[in-house]
GROMACS .gro file of C-alpha atoms in nm:
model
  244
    1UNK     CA    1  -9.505   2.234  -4.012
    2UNK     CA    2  -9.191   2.358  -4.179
    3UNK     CA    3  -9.099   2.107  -4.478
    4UNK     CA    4  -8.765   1.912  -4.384
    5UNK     CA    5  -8.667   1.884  -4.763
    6UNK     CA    6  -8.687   2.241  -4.838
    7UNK     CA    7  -8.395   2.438  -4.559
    8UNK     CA    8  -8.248   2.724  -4.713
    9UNK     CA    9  -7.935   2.568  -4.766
   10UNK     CA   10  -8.074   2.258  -4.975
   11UNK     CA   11  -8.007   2.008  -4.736
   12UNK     CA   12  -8.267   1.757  -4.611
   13UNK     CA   13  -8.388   1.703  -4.245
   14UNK     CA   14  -8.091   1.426  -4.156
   15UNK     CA   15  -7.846   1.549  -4.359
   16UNK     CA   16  -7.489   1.714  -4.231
   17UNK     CA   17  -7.301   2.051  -4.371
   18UNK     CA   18  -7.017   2.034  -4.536
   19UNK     CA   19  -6.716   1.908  -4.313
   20UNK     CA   20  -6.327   1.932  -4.396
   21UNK     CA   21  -6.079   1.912  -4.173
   22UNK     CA   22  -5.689   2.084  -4.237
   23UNK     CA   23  -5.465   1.935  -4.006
   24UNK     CA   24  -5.094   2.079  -3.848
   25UNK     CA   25  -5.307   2.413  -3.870
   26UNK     CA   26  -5.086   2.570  -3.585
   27UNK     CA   27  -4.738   2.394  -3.629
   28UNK     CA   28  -4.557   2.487  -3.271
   29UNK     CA   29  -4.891   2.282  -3.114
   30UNK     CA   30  -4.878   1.911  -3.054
   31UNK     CA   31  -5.159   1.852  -3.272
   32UNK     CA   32  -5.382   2.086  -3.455
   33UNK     CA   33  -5.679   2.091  -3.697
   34UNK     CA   34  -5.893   2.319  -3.897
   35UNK     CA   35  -6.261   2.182  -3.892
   36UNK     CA   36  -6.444   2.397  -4.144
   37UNK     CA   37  -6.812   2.292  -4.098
   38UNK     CA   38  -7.082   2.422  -4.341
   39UNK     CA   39  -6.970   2.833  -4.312
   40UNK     CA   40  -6.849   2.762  -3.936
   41UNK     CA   41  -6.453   2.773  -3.924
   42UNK     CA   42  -6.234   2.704  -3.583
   43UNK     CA   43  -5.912   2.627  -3.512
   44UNK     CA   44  -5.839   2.334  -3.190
   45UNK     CA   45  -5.500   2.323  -3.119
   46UNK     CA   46  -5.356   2.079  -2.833
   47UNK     CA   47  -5.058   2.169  -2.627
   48UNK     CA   48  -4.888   1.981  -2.357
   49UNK     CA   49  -4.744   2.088  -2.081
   50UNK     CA   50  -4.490   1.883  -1.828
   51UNK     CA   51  -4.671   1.992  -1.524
   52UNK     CA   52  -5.046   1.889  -1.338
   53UNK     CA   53  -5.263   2.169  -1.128
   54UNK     CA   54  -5.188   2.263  -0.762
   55UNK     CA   55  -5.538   2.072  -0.656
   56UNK     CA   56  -5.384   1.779  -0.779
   57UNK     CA   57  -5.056   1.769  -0.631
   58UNK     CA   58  -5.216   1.867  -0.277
   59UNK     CA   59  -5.537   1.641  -0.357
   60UNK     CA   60  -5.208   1.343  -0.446
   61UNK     CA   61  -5.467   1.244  -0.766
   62UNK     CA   62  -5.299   0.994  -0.994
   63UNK     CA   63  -5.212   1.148  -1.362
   64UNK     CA   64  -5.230   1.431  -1.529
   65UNK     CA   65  -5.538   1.643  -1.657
   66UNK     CA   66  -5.724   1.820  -1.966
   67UNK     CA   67  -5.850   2.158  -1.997
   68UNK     CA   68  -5.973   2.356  -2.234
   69UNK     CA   69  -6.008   2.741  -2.340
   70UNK     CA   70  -6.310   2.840  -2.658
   71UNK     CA   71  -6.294   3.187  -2.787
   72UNK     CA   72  -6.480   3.357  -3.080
   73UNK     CA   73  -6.212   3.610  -3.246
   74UNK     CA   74  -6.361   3.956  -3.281
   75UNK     CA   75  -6.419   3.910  -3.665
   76UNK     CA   76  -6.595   3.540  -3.625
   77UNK     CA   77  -6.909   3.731  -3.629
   78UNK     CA   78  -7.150   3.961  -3.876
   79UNK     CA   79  -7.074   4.213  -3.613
   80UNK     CA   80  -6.763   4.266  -3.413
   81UNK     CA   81  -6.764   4.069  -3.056
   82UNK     CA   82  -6.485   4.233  -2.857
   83UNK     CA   83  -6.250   4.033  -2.709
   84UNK     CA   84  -6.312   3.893  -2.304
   85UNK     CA   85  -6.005   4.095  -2.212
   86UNK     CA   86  -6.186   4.389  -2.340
   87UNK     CA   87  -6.385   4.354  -2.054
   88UNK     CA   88  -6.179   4.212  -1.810
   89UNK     CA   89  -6.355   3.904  -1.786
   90UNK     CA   90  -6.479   3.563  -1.967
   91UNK     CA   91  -6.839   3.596  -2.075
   92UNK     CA   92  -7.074   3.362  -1.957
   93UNK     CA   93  -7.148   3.206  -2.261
   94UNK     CA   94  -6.710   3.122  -2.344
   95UNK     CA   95  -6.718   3.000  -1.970
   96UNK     CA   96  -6.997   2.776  -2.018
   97UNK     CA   97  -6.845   2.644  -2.359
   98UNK     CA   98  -6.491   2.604  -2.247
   99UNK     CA   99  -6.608   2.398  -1.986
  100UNK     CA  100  -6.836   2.137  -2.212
  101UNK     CA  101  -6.547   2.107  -2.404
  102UNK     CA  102  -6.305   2.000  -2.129
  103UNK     CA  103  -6.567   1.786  -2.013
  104UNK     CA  104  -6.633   1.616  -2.380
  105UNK     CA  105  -6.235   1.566  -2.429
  106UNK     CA  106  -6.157   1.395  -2.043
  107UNK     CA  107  -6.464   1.168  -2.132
  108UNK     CA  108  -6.233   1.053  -2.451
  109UNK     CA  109  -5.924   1.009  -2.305
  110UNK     CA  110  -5.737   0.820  -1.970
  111UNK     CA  111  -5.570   1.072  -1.732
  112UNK     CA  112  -5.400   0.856  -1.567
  113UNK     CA  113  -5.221   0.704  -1.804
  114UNK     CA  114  -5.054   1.011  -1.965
  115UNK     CA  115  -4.819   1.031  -1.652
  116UNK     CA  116  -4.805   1.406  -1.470
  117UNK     CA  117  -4.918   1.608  -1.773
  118UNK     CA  118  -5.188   1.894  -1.867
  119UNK     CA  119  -5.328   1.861  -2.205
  120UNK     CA  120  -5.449   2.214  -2.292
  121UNK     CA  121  -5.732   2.214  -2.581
  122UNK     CA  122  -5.783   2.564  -2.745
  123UNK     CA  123  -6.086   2.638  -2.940
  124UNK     CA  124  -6.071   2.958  -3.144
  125UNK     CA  125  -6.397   3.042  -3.371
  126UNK     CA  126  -6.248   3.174  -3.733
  127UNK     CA  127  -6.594   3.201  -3.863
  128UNK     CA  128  -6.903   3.126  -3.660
  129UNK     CA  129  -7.253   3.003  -3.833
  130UNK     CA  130  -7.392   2.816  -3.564
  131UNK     CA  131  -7.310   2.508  -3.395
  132UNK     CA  132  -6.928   2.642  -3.293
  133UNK     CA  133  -6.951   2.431  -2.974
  134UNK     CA  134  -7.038   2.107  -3.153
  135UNK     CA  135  -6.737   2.196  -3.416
  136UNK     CA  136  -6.478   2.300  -3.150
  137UNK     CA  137  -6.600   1.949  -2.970
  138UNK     CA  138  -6.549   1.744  -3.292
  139UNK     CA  139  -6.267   1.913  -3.398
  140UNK     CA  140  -6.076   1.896  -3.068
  141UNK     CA  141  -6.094   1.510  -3.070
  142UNK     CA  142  -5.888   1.477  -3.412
  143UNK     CA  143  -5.660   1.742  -3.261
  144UNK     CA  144  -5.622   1.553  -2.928
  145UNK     CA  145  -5.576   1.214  -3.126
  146UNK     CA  146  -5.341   1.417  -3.344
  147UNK     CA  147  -5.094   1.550  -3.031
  148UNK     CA  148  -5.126   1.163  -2.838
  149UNK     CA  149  -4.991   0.999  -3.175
  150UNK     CA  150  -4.697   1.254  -3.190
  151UNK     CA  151  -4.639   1.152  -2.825
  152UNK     CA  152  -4.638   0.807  -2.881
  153UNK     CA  153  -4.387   0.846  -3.197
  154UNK     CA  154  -4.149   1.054  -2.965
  155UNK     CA  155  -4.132   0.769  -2.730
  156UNK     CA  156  -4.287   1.043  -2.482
  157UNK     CA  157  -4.634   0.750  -2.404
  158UNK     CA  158  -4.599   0.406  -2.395
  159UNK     CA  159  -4.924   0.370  -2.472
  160UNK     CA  160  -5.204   0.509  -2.643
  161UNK     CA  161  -5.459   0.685  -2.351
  162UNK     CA  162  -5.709   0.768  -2.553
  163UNK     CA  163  -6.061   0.570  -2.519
  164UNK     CA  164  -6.367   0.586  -2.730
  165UNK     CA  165  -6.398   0.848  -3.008
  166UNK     CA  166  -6.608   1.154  -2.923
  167UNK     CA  167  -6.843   1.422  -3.085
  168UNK     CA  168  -7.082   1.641  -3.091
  169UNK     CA  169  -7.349   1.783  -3.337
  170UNK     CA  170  -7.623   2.002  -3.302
  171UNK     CA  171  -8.054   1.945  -3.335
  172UNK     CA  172  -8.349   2.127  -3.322
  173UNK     CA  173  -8.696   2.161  -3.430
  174UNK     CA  174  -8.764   2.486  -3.667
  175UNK     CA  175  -9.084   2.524  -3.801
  176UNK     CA  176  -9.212   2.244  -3.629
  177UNK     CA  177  -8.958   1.970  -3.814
  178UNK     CA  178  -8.694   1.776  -3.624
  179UNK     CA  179  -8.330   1.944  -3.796
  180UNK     CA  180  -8.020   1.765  -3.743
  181UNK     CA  181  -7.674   2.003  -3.811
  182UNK     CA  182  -7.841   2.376  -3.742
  183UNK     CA  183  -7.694   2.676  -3.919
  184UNK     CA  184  -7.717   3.011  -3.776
  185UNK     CA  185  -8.086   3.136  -3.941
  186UNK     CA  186  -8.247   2.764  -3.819
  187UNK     CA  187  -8.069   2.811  -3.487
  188UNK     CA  188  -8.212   3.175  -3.423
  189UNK     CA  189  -8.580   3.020  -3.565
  190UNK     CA  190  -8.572   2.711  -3.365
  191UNK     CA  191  -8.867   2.635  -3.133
  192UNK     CA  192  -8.600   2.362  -2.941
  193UNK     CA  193  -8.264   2.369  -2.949
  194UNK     CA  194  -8.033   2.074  -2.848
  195UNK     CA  195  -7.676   1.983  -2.894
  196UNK     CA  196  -7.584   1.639  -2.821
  197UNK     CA  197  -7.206   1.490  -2.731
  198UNK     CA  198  -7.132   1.130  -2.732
  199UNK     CA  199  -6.863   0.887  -2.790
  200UNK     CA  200  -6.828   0.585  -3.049
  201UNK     CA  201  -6.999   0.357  -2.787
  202UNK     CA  202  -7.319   0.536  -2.849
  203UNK     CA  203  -7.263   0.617  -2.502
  204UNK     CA  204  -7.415   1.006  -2.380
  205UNK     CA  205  -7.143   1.231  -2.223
  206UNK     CA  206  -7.402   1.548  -2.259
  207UNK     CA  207  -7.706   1.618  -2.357
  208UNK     CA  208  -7.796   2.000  -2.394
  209UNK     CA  209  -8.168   2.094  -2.460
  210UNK     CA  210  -8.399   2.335  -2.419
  211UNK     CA  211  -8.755   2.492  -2.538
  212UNK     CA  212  -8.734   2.835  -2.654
  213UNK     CA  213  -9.058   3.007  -2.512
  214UNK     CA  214  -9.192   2.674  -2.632
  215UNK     CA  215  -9.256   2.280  -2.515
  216UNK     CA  216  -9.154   1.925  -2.666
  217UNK     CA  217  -9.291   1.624  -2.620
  218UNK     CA  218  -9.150   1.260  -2.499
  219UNK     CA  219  -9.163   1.189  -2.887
  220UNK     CA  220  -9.005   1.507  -3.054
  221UNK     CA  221  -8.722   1.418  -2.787
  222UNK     CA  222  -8.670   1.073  -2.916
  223UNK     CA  223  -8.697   1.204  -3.239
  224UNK     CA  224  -8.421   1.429  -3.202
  225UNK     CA  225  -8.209   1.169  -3.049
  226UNK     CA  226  -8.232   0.951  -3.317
  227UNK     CA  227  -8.165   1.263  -3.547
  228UNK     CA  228  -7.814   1.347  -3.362
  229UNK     CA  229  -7.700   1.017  -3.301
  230UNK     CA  230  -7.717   0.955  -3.678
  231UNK     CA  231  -7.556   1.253  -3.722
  232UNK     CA  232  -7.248   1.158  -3.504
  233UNK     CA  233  -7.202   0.822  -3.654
  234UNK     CA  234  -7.125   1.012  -3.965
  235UNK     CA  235  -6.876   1.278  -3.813
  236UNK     CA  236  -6.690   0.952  -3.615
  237UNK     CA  237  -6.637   0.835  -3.995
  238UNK     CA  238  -6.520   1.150  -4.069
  239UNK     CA  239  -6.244   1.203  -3.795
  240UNK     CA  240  -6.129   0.851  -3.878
  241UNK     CA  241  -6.028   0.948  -4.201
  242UNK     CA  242  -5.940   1.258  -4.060
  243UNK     CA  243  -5.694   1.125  -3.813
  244UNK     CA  244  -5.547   0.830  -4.062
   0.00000   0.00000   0.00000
């Protein structure tokens, strides 16, 4: 077993990378932020539009909506990753992601009460050292939090839609230790790999996990649980301040 108080990086088993977050990154978006996470940069950046999807209009469904668009930019990687349009289509892997994130973000906020609107949540990956989907997750919250208070000082909301907090963090076991926060060398060594969204409730919205070529146990699961929601207490401190 791999000893918890001895990662590459000098952090112990339960302990978080570095976070920072640089707000009114992108100043023609409602709200925008910067979350630069151990060596893992990405931009969120919330726009709103004055309009709702056809479905909803023909489906007459109450409110407005959230969606939400991840990318990694070419240079985000040790390698270049050409762009999606490259190849005339969204890879599996920025379809998959763009998708959690929408479904993180609607779990943090009230559609219906932001009137006939479309929140658009864009996630672009500056710098990517694992755990980009957890960042752009975390990250889009303060954003989102960041465009509803400008709304609500423009008179544009009467109230505040948003709901509990939200965000995500990453786990895994490496070397047969439970690691909470997984950089890119742990992720690629990781036996189990898990990534874990909830809201300030301690309520689950996702729960991602999954042996690679290997098995957990009932115990190592709990384990991890306990790992990531520790974790996220931490980063709901941290948007907080982030926010104020």
């Amino acid at each position: 077993m791999a000893d918890p108080n001895s990662r590459a990086d000098g952090r112990v088993a339960n302990q978080l990378r570095p976070l920072r977050f640089q707000n009114h990154i992108a100043p023609h978006a409602t709200g925008s932020t910067l979350i630069e996470w151990g060596n893992t940069r990405v931009i969120c950046g919330v726009t709103v539009e004055d309009t709702i999807p056809r479905w909803m209009k023909e489906q007459k469904v109450a409110g407005g909506w959230l969606t939400a668009e991840y990318s990694m930019l070419p240079y985000s990687t040790l390698q270049r990753k050409p762009r999606d349009i490259s190849k005339g289509k969204l890879d599996g892997r920025s379809s998959e992601i763009q998708r959690l994130i929408g479904r993180s973000l609607r779990a943090a906020i009230n559609l219906e009460k932001i009137g006939e609107r479309t929140i658009c949540i864009d996630c672009d990956v500056l710098q990517a050292d694992g755990g980009t989907r957890t960042a752009a997750i975390t990250g889009a919250f303060v954003a989102l939090a960041l465009a509803i208070k400008k709304l609500l000082d423009e008179k544009k909301l009467a109230a505040s839609p948003l709901l509990n907090p939200v965000a995500a963090v990453s786990i895994g076991i490496v070397g047969g230790a439970p690691l909470l926060d997984l950089n890119y060398t742990e992720d690629v060594a990781a036996s189990v790999d898990m990534n874990l969204v909830l809201n300030s409730a301690g309520e689950f919205i996702e729960v991602q996990g999954s042996g690679e070529e290997a098995t957990f146990t009932e115990k190592q699961l709990a384990d991890l649980l306990a790992l990531g929601k520790s974790g996220i207490r931490e980063l709901l401190v941290a948007q907080q301040k982030a926010i104020a």
